C-alpha positions as a LaTeX table, in Angstrom:
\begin{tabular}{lrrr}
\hline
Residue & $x$ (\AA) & $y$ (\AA) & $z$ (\AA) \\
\hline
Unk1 & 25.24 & $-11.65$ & 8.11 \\
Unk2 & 21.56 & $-11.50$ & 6.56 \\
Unk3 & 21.18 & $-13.55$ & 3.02 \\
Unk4 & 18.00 & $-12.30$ & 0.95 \\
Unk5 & 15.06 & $-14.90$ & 0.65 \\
Unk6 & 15.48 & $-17.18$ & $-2.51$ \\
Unk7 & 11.93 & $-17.36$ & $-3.49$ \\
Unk8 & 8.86 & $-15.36$ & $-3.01$ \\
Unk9 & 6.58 & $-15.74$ & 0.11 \\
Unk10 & 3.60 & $-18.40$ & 0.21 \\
Unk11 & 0.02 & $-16.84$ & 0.67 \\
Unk12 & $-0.95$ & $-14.95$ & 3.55 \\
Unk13 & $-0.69$ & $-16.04$ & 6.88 \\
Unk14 & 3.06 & $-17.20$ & 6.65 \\
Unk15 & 5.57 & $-15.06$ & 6.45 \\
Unk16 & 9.23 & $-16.11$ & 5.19 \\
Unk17 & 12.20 & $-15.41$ & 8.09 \\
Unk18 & 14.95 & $-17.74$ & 5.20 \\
Unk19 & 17.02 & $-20.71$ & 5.37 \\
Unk20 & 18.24 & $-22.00$ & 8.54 \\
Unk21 & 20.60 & $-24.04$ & 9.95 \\
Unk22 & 19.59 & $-27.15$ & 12.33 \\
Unk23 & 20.78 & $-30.26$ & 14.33 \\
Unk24 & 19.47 & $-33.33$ & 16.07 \\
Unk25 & 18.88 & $-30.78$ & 19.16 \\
Unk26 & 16.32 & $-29.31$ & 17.32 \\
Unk27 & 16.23 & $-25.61$ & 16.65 \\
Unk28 & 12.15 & $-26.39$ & 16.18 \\
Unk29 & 11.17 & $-29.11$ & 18.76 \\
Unk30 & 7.91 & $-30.09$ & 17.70 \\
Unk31 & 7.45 & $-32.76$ & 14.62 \\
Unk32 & 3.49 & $-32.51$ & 12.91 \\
Unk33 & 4.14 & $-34.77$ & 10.18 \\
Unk34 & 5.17 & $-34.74$ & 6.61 \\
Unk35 & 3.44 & $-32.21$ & 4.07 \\
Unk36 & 3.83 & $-31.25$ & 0.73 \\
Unk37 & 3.58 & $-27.32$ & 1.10 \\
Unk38 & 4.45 & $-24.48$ & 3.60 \\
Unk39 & 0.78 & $-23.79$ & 3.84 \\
Unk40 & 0.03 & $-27.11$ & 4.81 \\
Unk41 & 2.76 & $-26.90$ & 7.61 \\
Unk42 & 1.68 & $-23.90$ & 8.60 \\
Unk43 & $-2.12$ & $-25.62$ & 9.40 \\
Unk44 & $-0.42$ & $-28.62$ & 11.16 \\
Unk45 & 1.55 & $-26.24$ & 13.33 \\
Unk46 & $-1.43$ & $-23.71$ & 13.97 \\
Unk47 & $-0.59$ & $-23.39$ & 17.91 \\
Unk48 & 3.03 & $-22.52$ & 17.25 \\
Unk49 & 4.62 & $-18.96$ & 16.08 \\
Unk50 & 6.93 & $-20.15$ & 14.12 \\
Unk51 & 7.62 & $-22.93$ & 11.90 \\
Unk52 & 9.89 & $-24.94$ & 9.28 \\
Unk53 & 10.04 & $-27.17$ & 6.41 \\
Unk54 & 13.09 & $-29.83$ & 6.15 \\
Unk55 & 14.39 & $-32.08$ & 4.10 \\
Unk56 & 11.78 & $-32.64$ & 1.62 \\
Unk57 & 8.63 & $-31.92$ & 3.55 \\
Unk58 & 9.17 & $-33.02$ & 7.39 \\
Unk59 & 6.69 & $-29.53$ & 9.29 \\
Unk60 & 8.49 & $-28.85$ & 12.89 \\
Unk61 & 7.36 & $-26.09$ & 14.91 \\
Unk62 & 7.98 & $-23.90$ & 17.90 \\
Unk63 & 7.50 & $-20.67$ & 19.94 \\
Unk64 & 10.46 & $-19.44$ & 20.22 \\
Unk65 & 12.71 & $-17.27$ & 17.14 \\
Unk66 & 15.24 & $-17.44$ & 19.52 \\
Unk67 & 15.42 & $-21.19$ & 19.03 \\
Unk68 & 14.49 & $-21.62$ & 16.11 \\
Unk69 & 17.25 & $-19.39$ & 14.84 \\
Unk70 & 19.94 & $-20.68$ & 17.48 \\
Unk71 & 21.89 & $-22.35$ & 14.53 \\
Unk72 & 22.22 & $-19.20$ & 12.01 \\
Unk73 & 21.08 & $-18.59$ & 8.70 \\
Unk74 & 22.27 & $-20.23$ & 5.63 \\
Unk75 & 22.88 & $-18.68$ & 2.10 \\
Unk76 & 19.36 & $-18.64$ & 0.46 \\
Unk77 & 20.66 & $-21.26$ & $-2.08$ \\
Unk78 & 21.40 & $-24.08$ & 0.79 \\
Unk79 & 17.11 & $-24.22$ & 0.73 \\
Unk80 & 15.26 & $-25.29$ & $-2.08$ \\
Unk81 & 13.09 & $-23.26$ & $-3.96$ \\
Unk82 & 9.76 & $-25.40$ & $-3.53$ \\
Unk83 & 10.33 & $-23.69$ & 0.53 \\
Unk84 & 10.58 & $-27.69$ & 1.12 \\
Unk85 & 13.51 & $-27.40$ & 3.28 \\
Unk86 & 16.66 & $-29.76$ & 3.16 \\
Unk87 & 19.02 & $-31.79$ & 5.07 \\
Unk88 & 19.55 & $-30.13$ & 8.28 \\
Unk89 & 17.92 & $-27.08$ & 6.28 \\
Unk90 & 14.67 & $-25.42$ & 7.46 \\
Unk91 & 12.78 & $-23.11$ & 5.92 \\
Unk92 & 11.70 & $-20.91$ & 8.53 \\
Unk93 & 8.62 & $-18.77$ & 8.92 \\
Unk94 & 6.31 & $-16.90$ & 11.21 \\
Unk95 & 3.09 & $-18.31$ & 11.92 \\
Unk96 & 0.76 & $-15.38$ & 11.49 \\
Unk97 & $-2.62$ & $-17.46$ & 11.64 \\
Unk98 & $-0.91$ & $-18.59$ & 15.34 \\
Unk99 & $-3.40$ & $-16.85$ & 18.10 \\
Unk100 & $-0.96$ & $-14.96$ & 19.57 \\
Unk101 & 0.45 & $-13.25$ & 16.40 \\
Unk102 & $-3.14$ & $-11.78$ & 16.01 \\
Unk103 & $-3.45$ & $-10.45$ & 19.62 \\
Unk104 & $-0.79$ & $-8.21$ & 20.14 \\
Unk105 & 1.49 & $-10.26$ & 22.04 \\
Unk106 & $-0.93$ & $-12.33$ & 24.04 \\
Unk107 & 0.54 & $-16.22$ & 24.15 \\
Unk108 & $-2.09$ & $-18.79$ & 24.93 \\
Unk109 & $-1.57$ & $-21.99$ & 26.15 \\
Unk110 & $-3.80$ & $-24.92$ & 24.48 \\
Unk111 & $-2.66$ & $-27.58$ & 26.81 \\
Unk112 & $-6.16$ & $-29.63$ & 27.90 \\
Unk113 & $-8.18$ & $-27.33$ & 26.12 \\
Unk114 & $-7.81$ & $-24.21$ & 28.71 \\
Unk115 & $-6.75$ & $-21.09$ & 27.45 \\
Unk116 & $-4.88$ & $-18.65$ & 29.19 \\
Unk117 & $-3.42$ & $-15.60$ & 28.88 \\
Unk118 & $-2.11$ & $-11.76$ & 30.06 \\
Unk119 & $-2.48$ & $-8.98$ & 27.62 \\
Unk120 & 0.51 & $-7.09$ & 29.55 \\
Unk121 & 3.82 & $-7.95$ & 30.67 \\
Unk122 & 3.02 & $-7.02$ & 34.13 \\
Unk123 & $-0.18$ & $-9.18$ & 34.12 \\
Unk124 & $-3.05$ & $-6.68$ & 34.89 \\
Unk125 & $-5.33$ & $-8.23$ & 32.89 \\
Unk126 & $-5.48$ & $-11.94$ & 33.03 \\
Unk127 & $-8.21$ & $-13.81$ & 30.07 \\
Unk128 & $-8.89$ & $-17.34$ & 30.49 \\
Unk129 & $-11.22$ & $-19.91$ & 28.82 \\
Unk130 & $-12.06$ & $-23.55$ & 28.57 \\
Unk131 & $-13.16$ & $-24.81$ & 25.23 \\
Unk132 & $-15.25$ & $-27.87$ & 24.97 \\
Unk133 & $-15.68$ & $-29.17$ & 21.12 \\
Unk134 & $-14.86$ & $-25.94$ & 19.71 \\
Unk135 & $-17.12$ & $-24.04$ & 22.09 \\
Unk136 & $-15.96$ & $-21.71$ & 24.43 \\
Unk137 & $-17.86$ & $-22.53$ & 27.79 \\
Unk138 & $-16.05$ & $-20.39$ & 30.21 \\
Unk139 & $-14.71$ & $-17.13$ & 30.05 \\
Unk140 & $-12.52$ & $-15.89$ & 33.27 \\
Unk141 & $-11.79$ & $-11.89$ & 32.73 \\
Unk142 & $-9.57$ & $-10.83$ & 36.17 \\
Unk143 & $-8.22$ & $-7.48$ & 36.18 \\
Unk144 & $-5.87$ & $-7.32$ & 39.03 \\
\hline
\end{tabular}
C-alpha cells in the first residue's frame, strides 16, 4: 500500500521516499543531532544514503532502504508538513549529495579517513584513497 507524499520535496539533493514507521530498534541507526530543516539533516548525515526527520527535528541516518523502511509506511498525514517528522514518525529521504548516490552505485567507506570502493559487483576495479585534511594523498587504482 503506497500513500502519496503530503508536501512538496525540499531543494535538490534530497529526495522525499514519505512517512515512515519506526521503533526503539531503529529503522535509521545513526543519531546526528537535532536540526530545524531536512536540508540541514541531510548535511549532518552527508555519509549516509538515506535519512529521516522525527519527532520535531531529531536527523537519524543510514545505508540501508531496506532498514530504513523495515517498519512500513504511514498515511502521509501521520508526518507533519514542516517534513519535521513525529513520534515514532520519520520522514524519510534519499541522500543524493551522499558519494555513492553520485557514482553509480559505488559505496565508500569513510571510516579513519580511507576510502574504498568497487565500481562492479564482481570487484574488477577496486579505487581506494586516504584523505588527510580534506586532501586526497593517496590514490590506489587495482584492476584485477
Amino acid at each position: 500500500l503506497a500513500y502519496a507524499c503530503n508536501a512538496d520535496a525540499p531543494s535538490s539533493g534530497i529526495t522525499y521516499i514519505g512517512c515512515y514507521r519506526d521503533t526503539g530498534n531503529r529503522a535509521l541507526p545513526y543519531r546526528e543531532g537535532t536540526v530545524t530543516s531536512p536540508e540541514e539533516c541531510a548535511i549532518n548525515c552527508g555519509s549516509y544514503a538515506y535519512f529521516g526527520v522525527q519527532y520535531g527535528g531529531e536527523c537519524w541516518c543510514g545505508n540501508s532502504r531496506e532498514s530504513a523502511t523495515q517498519y512500513g509506511q504511514l498515511p502521509p498525514t501521520a508526518c507533519p508538513s514542516n517534513q519535521l517528522g513525529a513520534a515514532w514518525a520519520n520522514n524519510l529521504f534519499q541522500n543524493m549529495n551522499y558519494v555513492g548516490a553520485k557514482t553509480g552505485g559505488l559505496n565508500l567507506d569513510f571510516t579513519n579517513k580511507f576510502i574504498s570502493g568497487s565500481l562492479s559487483e564482481d570487484g574488477t576495479i577496486q579505487i581506494g584513497a586516504y584523505i588527510f585534511l580534506g586532501v586526497i594523498v593517496l590514490l590506489v587504482v587495482n584492476i584485477i
